[in-house]
Amino acid sequence: AQSVSQHNHHVILSEAASLELGCNYSYGGTVNLFWYVQYPGQHLQLLLKYFSGDPLVKGIKGFEAEFIKSKFSFNLRKPSVQWSDTAEYFCAVNDYKLSFGAGTTVTVRA
Amino acid sequence: DADVTQTPRNRITKTGKRIMLECSQTKGHDRMYWYRQDPGLGLRLIYYSFDVKDINKGEISDGYSVSRQAQAKFSLSLESAIPNQTALYFCATSQGNQPQHFGDGTRLSIL
């Protein structure tokens, strides 16, 4: 099974700052890539997904992610965060089953 | 109504008790999954089922069992609960390799 690494455990930002969360997975082949978000007290929701095609994918709420095959990476970005982006973010990789990273807690200060 | 419904939402029980967590879906998806979430560990897969006759162990299946009673129902059992099974449990569904849809979770505390 894939091993998924998220680079940061906890990120603290001010509103309007840019956000980038790193994600690497352990081996190549055909994979589907996802970012999920979990707002406090809620279940996981899909932010964006990559299956094939353009390696720069756009998701909901202004998030985007870039797939770099040679680096086994799928980093999440948002140019300008809002207080409402405070949440836990999970990268996930699906080859024959979905493997999650440990998650990154993002705290946005107003 | 929620597409993926988990019951109960919260449960406190004692060591050694048998616990069943239930999951039902109205999305018509073929695949169903059980995960547990622990702080700093993300989500770890307990069991998954690609259809009614297919049950597979995930990365942390010891101490757990499952039953896929119908396409729409997938229950998770702890035969003899122990304190380190205290966690937040999520059920999820997907159609093939499409993104998974998660239930609201069951917070389980074992004393």
PDB file of C-alpha atoms in Angstrom:
ATOM      1  CA  ALA A   1       0.000   0.000   0.000  1.00  0.00           C
ATOM      2  CA  GLN A   2       1.024   3.584  -0.549  1.00  0.00           C
ATOM      3  CA  SER A   3       2.680   5.603   2.167  1.00  0.00           C
ATOM      4  CA  VAL A   4       1.520   9.223   2.140  1.00  0.00           C
ATOM      5  CA  SER A   5       3.575  11.959   3.798  1.00  0.00           C
ATOM      6  CA  GLN A   6       2.277  15.391   4.636  1.00  0.00           C
ATOM      7  CA  HIS A   7       5.097  17.753   5.386  1.00  0.00           C
ATOM      8  CA  ASN A   8       3.538  19.918   8.051  1.00  0.00           C
ATOM      9  CA  HIS A   9       1.642  18.884  11.132  1.00  0.00           C
ATOM     10  CA  HIS A  10       0.321  22.324  12.019  1.00  0.00           C
ATOM     11  CA  VAL A  11       0.363  25.560  10.030  1.00  0.00           C
ATOM     12  CA  ILE A  12      -0.666  28.919  11.465  1.00  0.00           C
ATOM     13  CA  LEU A  13      -1.389  31.799   9.098  1.00  0.00           C
ATOM     14  CA  SER A  14      -2.947  35.223   9.054  1.00  0.00           C
ATOM     15  CA  GLU A  15      -5.896  35.998   6.808  1.00  0.00           C
ATOM     16  CA  ALA A  16      -4.900  36.858   3.224  1.00  0.00           C
ATOM     17  CA  ALA A  17      -1.645  34.915   3.510  1.00  0.00           C
ATOM     18  CA  SER A  18      -0.867  32.254   0.932  1.00  0.00           C
ATOM     19  CA  LEU A  19      -1.045  28.598   1.849  1.00  0.00           C
ATOM     20  CA  GLU A  20       0.886  25.650   0.496  1.00  0.00           C
ATOM     21  CA  LEU A  21       0.658  22.170   1.968  1.00  0.00           C
ATOM     22  CA  GLY A  22       3.030  19.480   0.815  1.00  0.00           C
ATOM     23  CA  CYS A  23       2.107  15.875   0.060  1.00  0.00           C
ATOM     24  CA  ASN A  24       4.299  13.067  -1.199  1.00  0.00           C
ATOM     25  CA  TYR A  25       3.443   9.446  -1.854  1.00  0.00           C
ATOM     26  CA  SER A  26       5.739   6.482  -1.907  1.00  0.00           C
ATOM     27  CA  TYR A  27       5.661   4.952  -5.376  1.00  0.00           C
ATOM     28  CA  GLY A  28       4.454   5.536  -8.877  1.00  0.00           C
ATOM     29  CA  GLY A  29       2.252   3.781 -11.325  1.00  0.00           C
ATOM     30  CA  THR A  30      -1.314   4.779 -11.959  1.00  0.00           C
ATOM     31  CA  VAL A  31      -2.684   6.636  -8.960  1.00  0.00           C
ATOM     32  CA  ASN A  32      -5.597   8.883  -8.243  1.00  0.00           C
ATOM     33  CA  LEU A  33      -4.887  11.774  -5.914  1.00  0.00           C
ATOM     34  CA  PHE A  34      -7.172  13.674  -3.578  1.00  0.00           C
ATOM     35  CA  TRP A  35      -7.229  16.421  -1.024  1.00  0.00           C
ATOM     36  CA  TYR A  36      -9.940  16.287   1.628  1.00  0.00           C
ATOM     37  CA  VAL A  37     -10.825  18.899   4.227  1.00  0.00           C
ATOM     38  CA  GLN A  38     -12.317  18.340   7.663  1.00  0.00           C
ATOM     39  CA  TYR A  39     -13.815  21.401   9.326  1.00  0.00           C
ATOM     40  CA  PRO A  40     -14.028  21.297  13.123  1.00  0.00           C
ATOM     41  CA  GLY A  41     -16.582  18.724  14.225  1.00  0.00           C
ATOM     42  CA  GLN A  42     -17.469  17.690  10.700  1.00  0.00           C
ATOM     43  CA  HIS A  43     -16.791  14.806   8.353  1.00  0.00           C
ATOM     44  CA  LEU A  44     -14.279  14.809   5.518  1.00  0.00           C
ATOM     45  CA  GLN A  45     -15.243  16.608   2.343  1.00  0.00           C
ATOM     46  CA  LEU A  46     -13.548  16.424  -1.030  1.00  0.00           C
ATOM     47  CA  LEU A  47     -11.591  19.557  -1.989  1.00  0.00           C
ATOM     48  CA  LEU A  48     -10.201  18.370  -5.301  1.00  0.00           C
ATOM     49  CA  LYS A  49      -9.046  15.334  -7.193  1.00  0.00           C
ATOM     50  CA  TYR A  50      -6.586  14.371  -9.890  1.00  0.00           C
ATOM     51  CA  PHE A  51      -7.130  11.369 -12.129  1.00  0.00           C
ATOM     52  CA  SER A  52      -5.360  12.321 -15.357  1.00  0.00           C
ATOM     53  CA  GLY A  53      -4.768  15.220 -17.726  1.00  0.00           C
ATOM     54  CA  ASP A  54      -3.748  18.718 -16.684  1.00  0.00           C
ATOM     55  CA  PRO A  55      -1.534  18.322 -13.613  1.00  0.00           C
ATOM     56  CA  LEU A  56      -2.810  21.592 -12.182  1.00  0.00           C
ATOM     57  CA  VAL A  57      -6.265  20.938 -10.791  1.00  0.00           C
ATOM     58  CA  LYS A  58      -8.686  23.402  -9.346  1.00  0.00           C
ATOM     59  CA  GLY A  59     -11.044  22.569  -6.551  1.00  0.00           C
ATOM     60  CA  ILE A  60     -13.680  24.214  -4.449  1.00  0.00           C
ATOM     61  CA  LYS A  61     -13.230  27.354  -2.350  1.00  0.00           C
ATOM     62  CA  GLY A  62     -10.278  28.650  -4.358  1.00  0.00           C
ATOM     63  CA  PHE A  63      -7.969  25.714  -3.710  1.00  0.00           C
ATOM     64  CA  GLU A  64      -5.730  24.188  -6.350  1.00  0.00           C
ATOM     65  CA  ALA A  65      -3.167  21.417  -6.404  1.00  0.00           C
ATOM     66  CA  GLU A  66      -0.290  20.501  -8.650  1.00  0.00           C
ATOM     67  CA  PHE A  67       0.652  16.940  -9.492  1.00  0.00           C
ATOM     68  CA  ILE A  68       4.360  16.474 -10.184  1.00  0.00           C
ATOM     69  CA  LYS A  69       4.815  12.877 -11.266  1.00  0.00           C
ATOM     70  CA  SER A  70       8.609  12.899 -11.111  1.00  0.00           C
ATOM     71  CA  LYS A  71       8.516  14.019  -7.485  1.00  0.00           C
ATOM     72  CA  PHE A  72       5.558  11.837  -6.429  1.00  0.00           C
ATOM     73  CA  SER A  73       4.032  15.016  -5.085  1.00  0.00           C
ATOM     74  CA  PHE A  74       0.586  16.582  -4.993  1.00  0.00           C
ATOM     75  CA  ASN A  75       0.831  19.908  -3.192  1.00  0.00           C
ATOM     76  CA  LEU A  76      -2.196  21.971  -2.220  1.00  0.00           C
ATOM     77  CA  ARG A  77      -2.254  25.753  -2.579  1.00  0.00           C
ATOM     78  CA  LYS A  78      -4.500  28.698  -1.938  1.00  0.00           C
ATOM     79  CA  PRO A  79      -3.347  32.240  -2.781  1.00  0.00           C
ATOM     80  CA  SER A  80      -5.237  34.021  -0.018  1.00  0.00           C
ATOM     81  CA  VAL A  81      -6.717  32.195   2.969  1.00  0.00           C
ATOM     82  CA  GLN A  82      -9.732  33.186   5.023  1.00  0.00           C
ATOM     83  CA  TRP A  83     -10.565  32.523   8.643  1.00  0.00           C
ATOM     84  CA  SER A  84     -13.109  29.950   7.436  1.00  0.00           C
ATOM     85  CA  ASP A  85     -10.274  27.854   5.975  1.00  0.00           C
ATOM     86  CA  THR A  86      -9.328  26.793   9.485  1.00  0.00           C
ATOM     87  CA  ALA A  87      -9.570  23.012   9.259  1.00  0.00           C
ATOM     88  CA  GLU A  88      -7.602  19.811   8.968  1.00  0.00           C
ATOM     89  CA  TYR A  89      -6.440  18.881   5.490  1.00  0.00           C
ATOM     90  CA  PHE A  90      -5.729  15.351   4.324  1.00  0.00           C
ATOM     91  CA  CYS A  91      -3.925  14.185   1.232  1.00  0.00           C
ATOM     92  CA  ALA A  92      -4.986  10.772  -0.062  1.00  0.00           C
ATOM     93  CA  VAL A  93      -3.694   8.464  -2.757  1.00  0.00           C
ATOM     94  CA  ASN A  94      -5.666   5.684  -4.398  1.00  0.00           C
ATOM     95  CA  ASP A  95      -3.999   2.846  -6.256  1.00  0.00           C
ATOM     96  CA  TYR A  96      -6.145  -0.148  -5.322  1.00  0.00           C
ATOM     97  CA  LYS A  97      -7.317   1.439  -2.054  1.00  0.00           C
ATOM     98  CA  LEU A  98      -7.233   4.869  -0.536  1.00  0.00           C
ATOM     99  CA  SER A  99      -4.306   5.737   1.746  1.00  0.00           C
ATOM    100  CA  PHE A 100      -4.379   8.931   3.803  1.00  0.00           C
ATOM    101  CA  GLY A 101      -1.652  11.146   5.097  1.00  0.00           C
ATOM    102  CA  ALA A 102      -1.591  12.040   8.792  1.00  0.00           C
ATOM    103  CA  GLY A 103      -3.209  15.397   8.114  1.00  0.00           C
ATOM    104  CA  THR A 104      -2.198  19.045   8.472  1.00  0.00           C
ATOM    105  CA  THR A 105      -4.052  21.304  10.853  1.00  0.00           C
ATOM    106  CA  VAL A 106      -4.383  24.796   9.421  1.00  0.00           C
ATOM    107  CA  THR A 107      -5.244  27.647  11.751  1.00  0.00           C
ATOM    108  CA  VAL A 108      -6.056  30.996  10.149  1.00  0.00           C
ATOM    109  CA  ARG A 109      -5.939  33.986  12.452  1.00  0.00           C
ATOM    110  CA  ALA A 110      -8.307  36.847  11.745  1.00  0.00           C
TER     111      ALA A 110
ATOM    112  CA  ASP B   1     -31.238  13.284   4.594  1.00  0.00           C
ATOM    113  CA  ALA B   2     -27.562  12.419   4.722  1.00  0.00           C
ATOM    114  CA  ASP B   3     -26.227  10.210   1.934  1.00  0.00           C
ATOM    115  CA  VAL B   4     -24.060   8.209   4.345  1.00  0.00           C
ATOM    116  CA  THR B   5     -25.582   7.673   7.771  1.00  0.00           C
ATOM    117  CA  GLN B   6     -23.733   6.328  10.760  1.00  0.00           C
ATOM    118  CA  THR B   7     -25.296   5.160  13.989  1.00  0.00           C
ATOM    119  CA  PRO B   8     -24.737   5.792  16.795  1.00  0.00           C
ATOM    120  CA  ARG B   9     -23.056   9.203  16.648  1.00  0.00           C
ATOM    121  CA  ASN B  10     -21.570   8.798  20.094  1.00  0.00           C
ATOM    122  CA  ARG B  11     -21.050   5.776  22.309  1.00  0.00           C
ATOM    123  CA  ILE B  12     -19.411   5.253  25.658  1.00  0.00           C
ATOM    124  CA  THR B  13     -18.912   1.699  26.777  1.00  0.00           C
ATOM    125  CA  LYS B  14     -16.777  -0.526  28.983  1.00  0.00           C
ATOM    126  CA  THR B  15     -13.836  -2.748  28.235  1.00  0.00           C
ATOM    127  CA  GLY B  16     -14.893  -6.218  27.102  1.00  0.00           C
ATOM    128  CA  LYS B  17     -18.272  -5.200  25.711  1.00  0.00           C
ATOM    129  CA  ARG B  18     -19.361  -6.025  22.185  1.00  0.00           C
ATOM    130  CA  ILE B  19     -20.067  -2.961  20.075  1.00  0.00           C
ATOM    131  CA  MET B  20     -21.636  -2.620  16.642  1.00  0.00           C
ATOM    132  CA  LEU B  21     -21.399   0.510  14.543  1.00  0.00           C
ATOM    133  CA  GLU B  22     -23.737   0.744  11.611  1.00  0.00           C
ATOM    134  CA  CYS B  23     -23.484   2.497   8.285  1.00  0.00           C
ATOM    135  CA  SER B  24     -26.089   2.885   5.593  1.00  0.00           C
ATOM    136  CA  GLN B  25     -25.978   4.750   2.299  1.00  0.00           C
ATOM    137  CA  THR B  26     -28.483   6.044  -0.182  1.00  0.00           C
ATOM    138  CA  LYS B  27     -25.968   6.825  -2.926  1.00  0.00           C
ATOM    139  CA  GLY B  28     -26.118   3.410  -4.601  1.00  0.00           C
ATOM    140  CA  HIS B  29     -22.346   3.078  -4.413  1.00  0.00           C
ATOM    141  CA  ASP B  30     -20.763  -0.343  -4.704  1.00  0.00           C
ATOM    142  CA  ARG B  31     -17.828   0.202  -2.347  1.00  0.00           C
ATOM    143  CA  MET B  32     -17.946   0.812   1.387  1.00  0.00           C
ATOM    144  CA  TYR B  33     -15.176   1.424   3.900  1.00  0.00           C
ATOM    145  CA  TRP B  34     -14.555   1.734   7.616  1.00  0.00           C
ATOM    146  CA  TYR B  35     -11.802   4.001   8.956  1.00  0.00           C
ATOM    147  CA  ARG B  36     -10.690   5.133  12.348  1.00  0.00           C
ATOM    148  CA  GLN B  37      -9.261   8.578  12.971  1.00  0.00           C
ATOM    149  CA  ASP B  38      -6.764   9.242  15.738  1.00  0.00           C
ATOM    150  CA  PRO B  39      -5.018  12.573  16.368  1.00  0.00           C
ATOM    151  CA  GLY B  40      -1.762  12.797  14.428  1.00  0.00           C
ATOM    152  CA  LEU B  41      -2.365   9.540  12.580  1.00  0.00           C
ATOM    153  CA  GLY B  42      -4.899  10.600   9.980  1.00  0.00           C
ATOM    154  CA  LEU B  43      -7.414   8.027   8.816  1.00  0.00           C
ATOM    155  CA  ARG B  44      -6.502   4.370   8.858  1.00  0.00           C
ATOM    156  CA  LEU B  45      -8.461   1.779   6.950  1.00  0.00           C
ATOM    157  CA  ILE B  46      -9.993  -1.006   9.008  1.00  0.00           C
ATOM    158  CA  TYR B  47     -12.002  -2.959   6.419  1.00  0.00           C
ATOM    159  CA  TYR B  48     -13.369  -2.363   2.960  1.00  0.00           C
ATOM    160  CA  SER B  49     -15.900  -4.028   0.723  1.00  0.00           C
ATOM    161  CA  PHE B  50     -16.093  -3.709  -3.058  1.00  0.00           C
ATOM    162  CA  ASP B  51     -19.455  -5.437  -3.226  1.00  0.00           C
ATOM    163  CA  VAL B  52     -21.759  -7.520  -1.048  1.00  0.00           C
ATOM    164  CA  LYS B  53     -19.704 -10.703  -1.414  1.00  0.00           C
ATOM    165  CA  ASP B  54     -16.322  -9.018  -1.120  1.00  0.00           C
ATOM    166  CA  ILE B  55     -14.763  -8.165   2.254  1.00  0.00           C
ATOM    167  CA  ASN B  56     -11.129  -7.157   2.662  1.00  0.00           C
ATOM    168  CA  LYS B  57      -8.927  -6.345   5.605  1.00  0.00           C
ATOM    169  CA  GLY B  58      -7.360  -2.944   5.782  1.00  0.00           C
ATOM    170  CA  GLU B  59      -4.222  -1.916   7.593  1.00  0.00           C
ATOM    171  CA  ILE B  60      -5.595  -2.236  11.142  1.00  0.00           C
ATOM    172  CA  SER B  61      -8.248  -4.976  11.106  1.00  0.00           C
ATOM    173  CA  ASP B  62      -7.189  -6.815  14.274  1.00  0.00           C
ATOM    174  CA  GLY B  63      -9.915  -6.648  16.917  1.00  0.00           C
ATOM    175  CA  TYR B  64     -12.578  -5.708  14.392  1.00  0.00           C
ATOM    176  CA  SER B  65     -15.006  -7.545  12.131  1.00  0.00           C
ATOM    177  CA  VAL B  66     -17.485  -6.379   9.511  1.00  0.00           C
ATOM    178  CA  SER B  67     -20.630  -7.483   7.783  1.00  0.00           C
ATOM    179  CA  ARG B  68     -21.960  -6.252   4.437  1.00  0.00           C
ATOM    180  CA  GLN B  69     -25.617  -7.079   4.890  1.00  0.00           C
ATOM    181  CA  ALA B  70     -26.703  -5.428   1.662  1.00  0.00           C
ATOM    182  CA  GLN B  71     -25.219  -3.076  -0.897  1.00  0.00           C
ATOM    183  CA  ALA B  72     -26.388  -0.186   1.229  1.00  0.00           C
ATOM    184  CA  LYS B  73     -25.352  -1.472   4.671  1.00  0.00           C
ATOM    185  CA  PHE B  74     -21.942  -2.115   6.171  1.00  0.00           C
ATOM    186  CA  SER B  75     -21.526  -2.667   9.899  1.00  0.00           C
ATOM    187  CA  LEU B  76     -18.390  -2.715  12.010  1.00  0.00           C
ATOM    188  CA  SER B  77     -18.124  -4.808  15.172  1.00  0.00           C
ATOM    189  CA  LEU B  78     -15.755  -4.756  18.074  1.00  0.00           C
ATOM    190  CA  GLU B  79     -16.164  -8.204  19.620  1.00  0.00           C
ATOM    191  CA  SER B  80     -14.486  -7.310  22.905  1.00  0.00           C
ATOM    192  CA  ALA B  81     -13.741  -3.620  23.117  1.00  0.00           C
ATOM    193  CA  ILE B  82     -10.481  -2.369  24.603  1.00  0.00           C
ATOM    194  CA  PRO B  83      -9.493   1.197  25.560  1.00  0.00           C
ATOM    195  CA  ASN B  84      -7.064   1.701  22.655  1.00  0.00           C
ATOM    196  CA  GLN B  85     -10.018   1.333  20.306  1.00  0.00           C
ATOM    197  CA  THR B  86     -11.250   4.684  21.550  1.00  0.00           C
ATOM    198  CA  ALA B  87     -11.364   6.804  18.393  1.00  0.00           C
ATOM    199  CA  LEU B  88     -13.525   8.548  15.837  1.00  0.00           C
ATOM    200  CA  TYR B  89     -14.845   6.039  13.307  1.00  0.00           C
ATOM    201  CA  PHE B  90     -15.891   6.973   9.791  1.00  0.00           C
ATOM    202  CA  CYS B  91     -17.783   5.040   7.181  1.00  0.00           C
ATOM    203  CA  ALA B  92     -17.279   5.981   3.556  1.00  0.00           C
ATOM    204  CA  THR B  93     -18.662   4.926   0.192  1.00  0.00           C
ATOM    205  CA  SER B  94     -17.502   5.235  -3.394  1.00  0.00           C
ATOM    206  CA  GLN B  95     -18.490   4.153  -6.848  1.00  0.00           C
ATOM    207  CA  GLY B  96     -15.413   2.388  -8.125  1.00  0.00           C
ATOM    208  CA  ASN B  97     -12.315   4.550  -7.784  1.00  0.00           C
ATOM    209  CA  GLN B  98     -14.299   7.780  -7.637  1.00  0.00           C
ATOM    210  CA  PRO B  99     -13.873  10.003  -4.562  1.00  0.00           C
ATOM    211  CA  GLN B 100     -15.172   8.633  -1.307  1.00  0.00           C
ATOM    212  CA  HIS B 101     -18.104  10.159   0.528  1.00  0.00           C
ATOM    213  CA  PHE B 102     -17.930  10.128   4.296  1.00  0.00           C
ATOM    214  CA  GLY B 103     -20.487   9.819   7.041  1.00  0.00           C
ATOM    215  CA  ASP B 104     -20.529  12.166  10.023  1.00  0.00           C
ATOM    216  CA  GLY B 105     -18.559   9.765  12.194  1.00  0.00           C
ATOM    217  CA  THR B 106     -19.100   7.817  15.396  1.00  0.00           C
ATOM    218  CA  ARG B 107     -17.188   8.945  18.455  1.00  0.00           C
ATOM    219  CA  LEU B 108     -16.465   5.818  20.489  1.00  0.00           C
ATOM    220  CA  SER B 109     -15.038   5.897  24.007  1.00  0.00           C
ATOM    221  CA  ILE B 110     -14.081   2.704  25.778  1.00  0.00           C
ATOM    222  CA  LEU B 111     -13.499   2.957  29.499  1.00  0.00           C
TER     223      LEU B 111
END
